[in-house]
Amino acid sequence: MPVLPVLIVSVVVCVDLADGAGMIWLPLLAAGPALAATTNGPRGVVWVGLLTVVLCATLGTRDGVPGRELAAVLSALVAVTLAGGLASALRGRRERVLAAVRSVAETAQHALLKPVPATVGPFQVAVRYSAAAAEARIGGDLYALVPTPYGVRLIVGDVRGKGLPAVGTAALVLGVFREAAYDEPDLLAVVDRIERSLARNLGHDDFVTAVVAGFPQAGHLEVVNCGHTPPLLVRASGSVAEVEPAHPAPPLGLRALTGDTPGLRVLPFADGDQLLLYTDGVTEARDRGRAFYPLAEGLERHVSHEPAHTLDALHDELLAHVGGRLHDDAALLLIRKPALSESRVPEAAVPPATVPGPAPTARGRYFSATSDMAQGR
């Protein structure tokens, strides 16, 4: 029901009835179908157009408007109605195309940037991602976190450029990382695999900044930084410090130009510690005064025992800092090692009898009976 257009038409009719000026107010009835074209489908536009034509003819006859002038107004209303109906149909078609594109973008995002569970191995994890193009849903920033035989490993990176080429490069990096993270026992070897793949597939001016981190054993953190913004390490005491690279290294894809190789930095990572990886879309976000967002200070203010709550607060503060919309892709990934008392329940609290086992399947019953027969039971 086109409520607002009908309301506008009603106001014009009431003013005309009160004033009785005829030709002064009748042309304003065209606002009804014109407004309906922006809010309703073609049927709604035609319905409002017919209503305005009937009311215009009635009021024009009542006010004694000359026939030629009244016919001109009625013709204008019919023309506005037809044009509004066409515009409404085109708008509806564009909206359907946009909905289809957004659906494809969401599917691509889920395939490229797979959802990260709240718990991975012994760690709590949270991710927040915002693409600069609001309707695109995906961009050039990338992240991934995978449990491997060598511990949990993760990557956060930023592809040079935007659009579909950047998305394709991000997909390449994530694919190589997920495979190499399972195969290579050394974290530097994982980075080398990504570097070799990018050297074969990227152009001369393309590159990817990235931080690759791993937790090979309890209490240890490994970090390899390839030209990316340094991660922030939050100790259980609440102190925040940047994890600077062992020595400066070029972004992925540019090693052949400099010959420099990244170094591995090993740090202690105790219970209650947290590691925040992010892209420059966060730290380079500016407010109206052109001031950068102070991520380290924001993290100190909002850090909590729940990574999801911490990132929610940081993301809301970031959007408020820029005035509601980011101008670059931004990714945040926070991983936390909970204390033993937080992550485990004493065994005495859960008696074994209260935990039912899975019901045997037909296949299981068959092999159980076969075993009994073989043992003469």
Short mmCIF file of C-alpha atoms in Angstrom, two decimals:
data_model
loop_
_atom_site.label_atom_id
_atom_site.label_comp_id
_atom_site.label_asym_id
_atom_site.label_seq_id
_atom_site.Cartn_x
_atom_site.Cartn_y
_atom_site.Cartn_z
CA MET A 1 0.00 0.00 0.00
CA PRO A 2 1.61 3.32 -1.08
CA VAL A 3 0.83 5.11 2.18
CA LEU A 4 3.13 8.12 1.82
CA PRO A 5 2.10 8.99 -1.78
CA VAL A 6 -1.57 8.72 -0.81
CA LEU A 7 -0.91 10.95 2.19
CA ILE A 8 0.69 13.60 -0.08
CA VAL A 9 -2.28 13.44 -2.45
CA SER A 10 -4.68 13.79 0.49
CA VAL A 11 -2.87 16.91 1.71
CA VAL A 12 -3.11 18.51 -1.75
CA VAL A 13 -6.82 17.67 -1.96
CA CYS A 14 -7.50 19.15 1.49
CA VAL A 15 -5.63 22.36 0.61
CA ASP A 16 -7.57 22.69 -2.64
CA LEU A 17 -10.89 22.13 -0.92
CA ALA A 18 -10.04 24.74 1.69
CA ASP A 19 -8.73 27.30 -0.81
CA GLY A 20 -10.82 26.51 -3.90
CA ALA A 21 -8.11 27.96 -6.15
CA GLY A 22 -8.30 25.11 -8.68
CA MET A 23 -5.36 25.41 -11.05
CA ILE A 24 -2.96 26.59 -8.36
CA TRP A 25 -3.00 23.28 -6.44
CA LEU A 26 -4.07 20.62 -8.93
CA PRO A 27 -0.64 20.24 -10.64
CA LEU A 28 0.82 19.29 -7.25
CA LEU A 29 -1.12 16.02 -7.44
CA ALA A 30 1.71 14.76 -9.71
CA ALA A 31 3.84 14.42 -6.57
CA GLY A 32 1.79 11.31 -5.70
CA PRO A 33 2.78 9.01 -8.61
CA ALA A 34 6.28 10.50 -8.72
CA LEU A 35 6.88 9.58 -5.07
CA ALA A 36 5.26 6.17 -5.55
CA ALA A 37 7.86 5.40 -8.22
CA THR A 38 10.60 5.60 -5.58
CA THR A 39 8.88 3.48 -2.94
CA ASN A 40 6.47 1.08 -4.70
CA GLY A 41 6.23 -1.23 -7.67
CA PRO A 42 4.55 -0.43 -11.00
CA ARG A 43 1.12 -1.49 -9.69
CA GLY A 44 1.35 0.96 -6.82
CA VAL A 45 2.38 3.75 -9.16
CA VAL A 46 -0.54 3.07 -11.52
CA TRP A 47 -2.95 2.87 -8.59
CA VAL A 48 -1.82 6.25 -7.23
CA GLY A 49 -1.84 7.72 -10.75
CA LEU A 50 -5.44 6.68 -11.35
CA LEU A 51 -6.41 8.10 -7.97
CA THR A 52 -4.83 11.47 -8.80
CA VAL A 53 -6.49 11.59 -12.24
CA VAL A 54 -9.95 10.94 -10.73
CA LEU A 55 -9.42 13.49 -7.96
CA CYS A 56 -8.02 16.07 -10.38
CA ALA A 57 -11.02 15.71 -12.71
CA THR A 58 -13.44 15.94 -9.78
CA LEU A 59 -11.79 18.96 -8.18
CA GLY A 60 -11.26 20.71 -11.52
CA THR A 61 -14.96 20.35 -12.38
CA ARG A 62 -15.93 21.55 -8.90
CA ASP A 63 -13.65 24.60 -9.08
CA GLY A 64 -14.74 25.49 -12.62
CA VAL A 65 -11.35 25.04 -14.25
CA PRO A 66 -11.53 25.64 -18.04
CA GLY A 67 -11.61 22.44 -20.09
CA ARG A 68 -8.36 22.98 -21.95
CA GLU A 69 -6.42 23.75 -18.78
CA LEU A 70 -7.93 20.77 -16.97
CA ALA A 71 -7.11 18.49 -19.92
CA ALA A 72 -3.49 19.71 -19.82
CA VAL A 73 -3.20 18.89 -16.10
CA LEU A 74 -4.79 15.47 -16.59
CA SER A 75 -2.40 14.74 -19.46
CA ALA A 76 0.54 15.71 -17.25
CA LEU A 77 -0.67 13.36 -14.49
CA VAL A 78 -1.00 10.49 -16.97
CA ALA A 79 2.51 11.18 -18.32
CA VAL A 80 4.01 11.29 -14.81
CA THR A 81 2.21 8.05 -13.94
CA LEU A 82 3.53 6.22 -17.02
CA ALA A 83 7.06 7.53 -16.50
CA GLY A 84 6.90 6.62 -12.80
CA GLY A 85 5.70 3.11 -13.60
CA LEU A 86 8.60 2.59 -16.00
CA ALA A 87 11.09 3.99 -13.48
CA SER A 88 9.66 1.73 -10.78
CA ALA A 89 10.02 -1.34 -13.01
CA LEU A 90 13.64 -0.45 -13.80
CA ARG A 91 14.39 0.19 -10.13
CA GLY A 92 12.92 -3.18 -9.20
CA ARG A 93 15.07 -4.88 -11.82
CA ARG A 94 18.23 -3.18 -10.51
CA GLU A 95 17.35 -4.18 -6.97
CA ARG A 96 16.96 -7.81 -8.01
CA VAL A 97 20.31 -7.72 -9.81
CA LEU A 98 21.94 -6.12 -6.77
CA ALA A 99 20.43 -8.76 -4.48
CA ALA A 100 21.81 -11.48 -6.75
CA VAL A 101 25.25 -9.85 -6.79
CA ARG A 102 25.27 -9.52 -3.02
CA SER A 103 24.26 -13.15 -2.68
CA VAL A 104 27.17 -14.18 -4.92
CA ALA A 105 29.50 -11.91 -2.93
CA GLU A 106 28.40 -13.50 0.34
CA THR A 107 28.94 -16.96 -1.11
CA ALA A 108 32.40 -15.95 -2.36
CA GLN A 109 33.24 -14.49 1.03
CA HIS A 110 32.28 -17.68 2.84
CA ALA A 111 34.36 -19.70 0.37
CA LEU A 112 37.36 -17.36 0.53
CA LEU A 113 37.24 -16.14 4.13
CA LYS A 114 35.84 -19.16 5.89
CA PRO A 115 34.09 -18.50 9.21
CA VAL A 116 36.41 -18.97 12.17
CA PRO A 117 34.98 -20.92 15.12
CA ALA A 118 34.98 -19.34 18.56
CA THR A 119 37.37 -22.03 19.81
CA VAL A 120 40.27 -23.58 17.89
CA GLY A 121 42.28 -26.11 19.85
CA PRO A 122 43.16 -24.55 23.22
CA PHE A 123 42.53 -20.99 21.97
CA GLN A 124 39.60 -18.58 21.89
CA VAL A 125 39.31 -16.75 18.57
CA ALA A 126 37.30 -13.86 17.11
CA VAL A 127 37.38 -12.15 13.70
CA ARG A 128 35.87 -8.93 12.38
CA TYR A 129 36.07 -7.99 8.71
CA SER A 130 34.71 -4.93 6.90
CA ALA A 131 35.05 -4.30 3.17
CA ALA A 132 35.38 -0.68 2.09
CA ALA A 133 32.84 -1.28 -0.71
CA ALA A 134 29.70 -1.81 1.32
CA GLU A 135 27.90 -3.80 -1.35
CA ALA A 136 30.90 -5.94 -2.27
CA ARG A 137 31.25 -7.69 1.10
CA ILE A 138 34.75 -8.84 0.16
CA GLY A 139 37.98 -7.06 -0.63
CA GLY A 140 41.75 -7.39 -0.65
CA ASP A 141 42.27 -8.15 3.05
CA LEU A 142 42.65 -11.79 3.99
CA TYR A 143 42.79 -13.98 7.07
CA ALA A 144 42.81 -17.67 7.89
CA LEU A 145 43.32 -19.83 10.94
CA VAL A 146 43.90 -23.58 10.75
CA PRO A 147 44.78 -26.30 13.27
CA THR A 148 47.68 -28.38 11.96
CA PRO A 149 49.91 -31.22 13.19
CA TYR A 150 52.39 -28.47 14.12
CA GLY A 151 49.95 -26.43 16.18
CA VAL A 152 47.47 -23.72 15.33
CA ARG A 153 48.65 -21.43 12.53
CA LEU A 154 47.15 -18.22 11.22
CA ILE A 155 47.70 -15.50 8.66
CA VAL A 156 46.45 -11.94 8.21
CA GLY A 157 47.39 -10.02 5.09
CA ASP A 158 46.62 -7.15 2.77
CA VAL A 159 46.76 -7.36 -1.03
CA ARG A 160 47.91 -4.33 -2.96
CA GLY A 161 45.01 -2.90 -4.92
CA LYS A 162 41.26 -3.45 -4.82
CA GLY A 163 38.52 -5.13 -6.77
CA LEU A 164 38.45 -8.55 -8.39
CA PRO A 165 42.25 -8.75 -9.02
CA ALA A 166 42.87 -8.24 -5.29
CA VAL A 167 40.26 -10.87 -4.42
CA GLY A 168 41.93 -13.33 -6.80
CA THR A 169 45.33 -12.73 -5.21
CA ALA A 170 43.85 -13.15 -1.74
CA ALA A 171 42.33 -16.47 -2.81
CA LEU A 172 45.74 -17.61 -4.11
CA VAL A 173 47.52 -16.70 -0.86
CA LEU A 174 44.92 -18.40 1.33
CA GLY A 175 44.94 -21.55 -0.77
CA VAL A 176 48.71 -21.91 -0.59
CA PHE A 177 48.75 -21.09 3.13
CA ARG A 178 46.13 -23.67 4.05
CA GLU A 179 48.01 -26.38 2.17
CA ALA A 180 51.51 -25.43 3.31
CA ALA A 181 50.46 -25.00 6.94
CA TYR A 182 49.59 -28.71 7.05
CA ASP A 183 52.67 -29.87 5.14
CA GLU A 184 55.56 -27.79 6.47
CA PRO A 185 56.85 -28.28 10.01
CA ASP A 186 58.78 -24.98 9.83
CA LEU A 187 56.80 -21.73 9.76
CA LEU A 188 59.42 -20.08 7.56
CA ALA A 189 58.91 -22.87 5.03
CA VAL A 190 55.20 -22.00 4.93
CA VAL A 191 56.10 -18.40 4.09
CA ASP A 192 58.57 -19.59 1.42
CA ARG A 193 55.82 -21.65 -0.25
CA ILE A 194 53.59 -18.58 -0.44
CA GLU A 195 56.46 -16.47 -1.78
CA ARG A 196 57.27 -18.92 -4.57
CA SER A 197 53.63 -19.17 -5.61
CA LEU A 198 53.21 -15.38 -5.74
CA ALA A 199 56.46 -14.98 -7.69
CA ARG A 200 55.01 -17.20 -10.40
CA ASN A 201 51.58 -15.60 -10.53
CA LEU A 202 51.83 -11.90 -9.62
CA GLY A 203 52.77 -8.95 -11.76
CA HIS A 204 55.91 -6.90 -11.14
CA ASP A 205 54.06 -4.21 -9.18
CA ASP A 206 51.85 -6.53 -7.14
CA PHE A 207 52.59 -7.72 -3.63
CA VAL A 208 50.96 -8.86 -0.38
CA THR A 209 51.88 -7.74 3.12
CA ALA A 210 51.24 -10.44 5.69
CA VAL A 211 51.90 -11.72 9.18
CA VAL A 212 52.05 -15.48 9.67
CA ALA A 213 51.95 -16.79 13.24
CA GLY A 214 51.99 -20.20 14.84
CA PHE A 215 51.83 -21.89 18.22
CA PRO A 216 54.06 -24.95 17.87
CA GLN A 217 53.85 -25.90 21.53
CA ALA A 218 52.28 -24.70 24.74
CA GLY A 219 53.69 -21.39 25.92
CA HIS A 220 55.41 -20.48 22.64
CA LEU A 221 54.48 -18.08 19.84
CA GLU A 222 56.19 -17.81 16.44
CA VAL A 223 55.74 -14.76 14.22
CA VAL A 224 56.95 -14.04 10.68
CA ASN A 225 56.28 -10.50 9.41
CA CYS A 226 56.49 -9.73 5.70
CA GLY A 227 56.14 -5.96 5.43
CA HIS A 228 52.91 -5.90 7.44
CA THR A 229 51.79 -3.82 10.39
CA PRO A 230 53.15 -5.37 13.60
CA PRO A 231 50.72 -7.45 15.67
CA LEU A 232 49.79 -6.39 19.18
CA LEU A 233 50.58 -8.73 22.06
CA VAL A 234 48.38 -8.36 25.12
CA ARG A 235 49.76 -9.90 28.27
CA ALA A 236 47.52 -11.34 30.97
CA SER A 237 48.35 -8.25 33.06
CA GLY A 238 46.69 -6.05 30.41
CA SER A 239 49.83 -4.46 28.96
CA VAL A 240 49.92 -4.02 25.17
CA ALA A 241 53.09 -4.12 23.07
CA GLU A 242 53.87 -4.29 19.35
CA VAL A 243 55.57 -7.45 18.07
CA GLU A 244 58.27 -5.99 15.87
CA PRO A 245 59.81 -8.28 13.20
CA ALA A 246 63.12 -10.00 13.86
CA HIS A 247 64.49 -7.92 10.98
CA PRO A 248 62.74 -5.93 8.24
CA ALA A 249 61.52 -8.04 5.31
CA PRO A 250 59.78 -7.10 2.06
CA PRO A 251 56.15 -7.99 1.36
CA LEU A 252 55.36 -11.32 -0.21
CA GLY A 253 56.05 -11.28 -3.94
CA LEU A 254 58.94 -8.80 -3.76
CA ARG A 255 61.71 -10.94 -2.30
CA ALA A 256 63.42 -11.32 -5.68
CA LEU A 257 63.90 -7.55 -5.90
CA THR A 258 65.70 -7.19 -2.56
CA GLY A 259 67.02 -10.62 -1.73
CA ASP A 260 66.04 -10.14 1.93
CA THR A 261 64.38 -13.03 3.70
CA PRO A 262 62.03 -12.73 6.68
CA GLY A 263 63.11 -13.85 10.12
CA LEU A 264 61.31 -15.93 12.72
CA ARG A 265 60.61 -14.32 16.05
CA VAL A 266 59.80 -16.59 18.99
CA LEU A 267 58.01 -15.19 22.04
CA PRO A 268 56.51 -16.63 25.21
CA PHE A 269 52.72 -16.93 25.12
CA ALA A 270 51.32 -17.79 28.54
CA ASP A 271 47.81 -18.42 29.80
CA GLY A 272 45.70 -15.28 29.53
CA ASP A 273 47.86 -13.72 26.79
CA GLN A 274 46.27 -12.48 23.56
CA LEU A 275 47.53 -11.68 20.07
CA LEU A 276 45.77 -9.20 17.78
CA LEU A 277 46.53 -9.26 14.05
CA TYR A 278 45.04 -6.54 11.85
CA THR A 279 45.37 -4.72 8.54
CA ASP A 280 46.27 -1.10 7.87
CA GLY A 281 42.63 -0.28 7.16
CA VAL A 282 42.28 -0.16 10.96
CA THR A 283 45.31 1.91 11.94
CA GLU A 284 45.06 4.27 8.95
CA ALA A 285 41.38 5.07 9.52
CA ARG A 286 41.05 8.83 10.05
CA ASP A 287 38.46 11.00 11.71
CA ARG A 288 37.32 14.40 10.44
CA GLY A 289 40.43 15.99 11.93
CA ARG A 290 42.60 13.55 9.90
CA ALA A 291 43.76 11.81 13.10
CA PHE A 292 44.52 8.08 12.88
CA TYR A 293 42.64 5.59 14.99
CA PRO A 294 44.76 4.68 18.07
CA LEU A 295 44.37 0.90 17.98
CA ALA A 296 46.73 0.11 20.87
CA GLU A 297 44.94 2.54 23.16
CA GLY A 298 41.55 1.21 22.11
CA LEU A 299 42.69 -2.34 22.78
CA GLU A 300 43.84 -1.38 26.28
CA ARG A 301 40.43 0.14 26.96
CA HIS A 302 38.34 -2.75 25.65
CA VAL A 303 40.41 -5.89 26.25
CA SER A 304 38.48 -8.61 28.04
CA HIS A 305 38.47 -12.38 28.56
CA GLU A 306 36.12 -12.76 25.56
CA PRO A 307 37.79 -12.00 22.20
CA ALA A 308 34.41 -11.54 20.52
CA HIS A 309 33.42 -8.83 23.01
CA THR A 310 36.80 -7.12 22.61
CA LEU A 311 36.53 -6.96 18.81
CA ASP A 312 32.89 -5.84 18.95
CA ALA A 313 33.91 -2.87 21.07
CA LEU A 314 36.94 -2.09 18.88
CA HIS A 315 34.90 -2.31 15.68
CA ASP A 316 32.16 -0.03 17.03
CA GLU A 317 34.74 2.50 18.22
CA LEU A 318 36.50 2.36 14.85
CA LEU A 319 33.29 3.10 12.96
CA ALA A 320 32.50 5.95 15.33
CA HIS A 321 36.02 7.33 14.77
CA VAL A 322 35.59 7.49 10.97
CA GLY A 323 32.01 8.69 11.08
CA GLY A 324 30.24 5.45 10.21
CA ARG A 325 31.99 4.15 7.08
CA LEU A 326 35.50 2.87 6.42
CA HIS A 327 37.40 3.97 3.33
CA ASP A 328 39.62 0.90 3.21
CA ASP A 329 39.18 -2.80 3.92
CA ALA A 330 39.78 -3.64 7.58
CA ALA A 331 40.37 -6.99 9.25
CA LEU A 332 40.87 -7.85 12.92
CA LEU A 333 41.78 -11.30 14.26
CA LEU A 334 42.22 -11.84 17.99
CA ILE A 335 43.42 -15.10 19.54
CA ARG A 336 43.59 -15.77 23.28
CA LYS A 337 44.97 -18.59 25.39
CA PRO A 338 42.55 -19.00 28.29
CA ALA A 339 43.82 -19.97 31.70
CA LEU A 340 43.50 -23.61 32.71
CA SER A 341 40.76 -22.76 35.22
CA GLU A 342 38.69 -21.11 32.45
CA SER A 343 38.93 -23.82 29.83
CA ARG A 344 38.58 -27.05 31.79
CA VAL A 345 35.99 -28.47 34.13
CA PRO A 346 37.24 -30.79 36.91
CA GLU A 347 36.67 -34.42 36.01
CA ALA A 348 34.92 -35.09 39.34
CA ALA A 349 32.20 -32.61 38.35
CA VAL A 350 31.12 -34.82 35.44
CA PRO A 351 30.65 -38.46 36.50
CA PRO A 352 31.39 -40.91 33.70
CA ALA A 353 27.94 -42.47 34.04
CA THR A 354 26.28 -39.19 33.04
CA VAL A 355 27.99 -39.12 29.65
CA PRO A 356 26.16 -41.57 27.37
CA GLY A 357 28.10 -43.24 24.60
CA PRO A 358 26.95 -43.21 20.98
CA ALA A 359 24.32 -45.74 19.99
CA PRO A 360 25.84 -48.69 18.09
CA THR A 361 25.19 -48.65 14.38
CA ALA A 362 24.18 -51.69 12.34
CA ARG A 363 27.75 -51.89 11.04
CA GLY A 364 29.11 -51.81 14.60
CA ARG A 365 26.73 -54.54 15.77
CA TYR A 366 27.76 -56.72 12.81
CA PHE A 367 31.47 -56.49 13.58
CA SER A 368 30.81 -57.02 17.31
CA ALA A 369 28.86 -60.22 16.61
CA THR A 370 31.56 -61.42 14.21
CA SER A 371 34.23 -60.85 16.85
CA ASP A 372 32.23 -62.77 19.46
CA MET A 373 31.80 -65.73 17.08
CA ALA A 374 35.52 -65.75 16.28
CA GLN A 375 36.35 -65.91 20.01
CA GLY A 376 33.79 -68.67 20.66
CA ARG A 377 31.48 -66.52 22.78
#
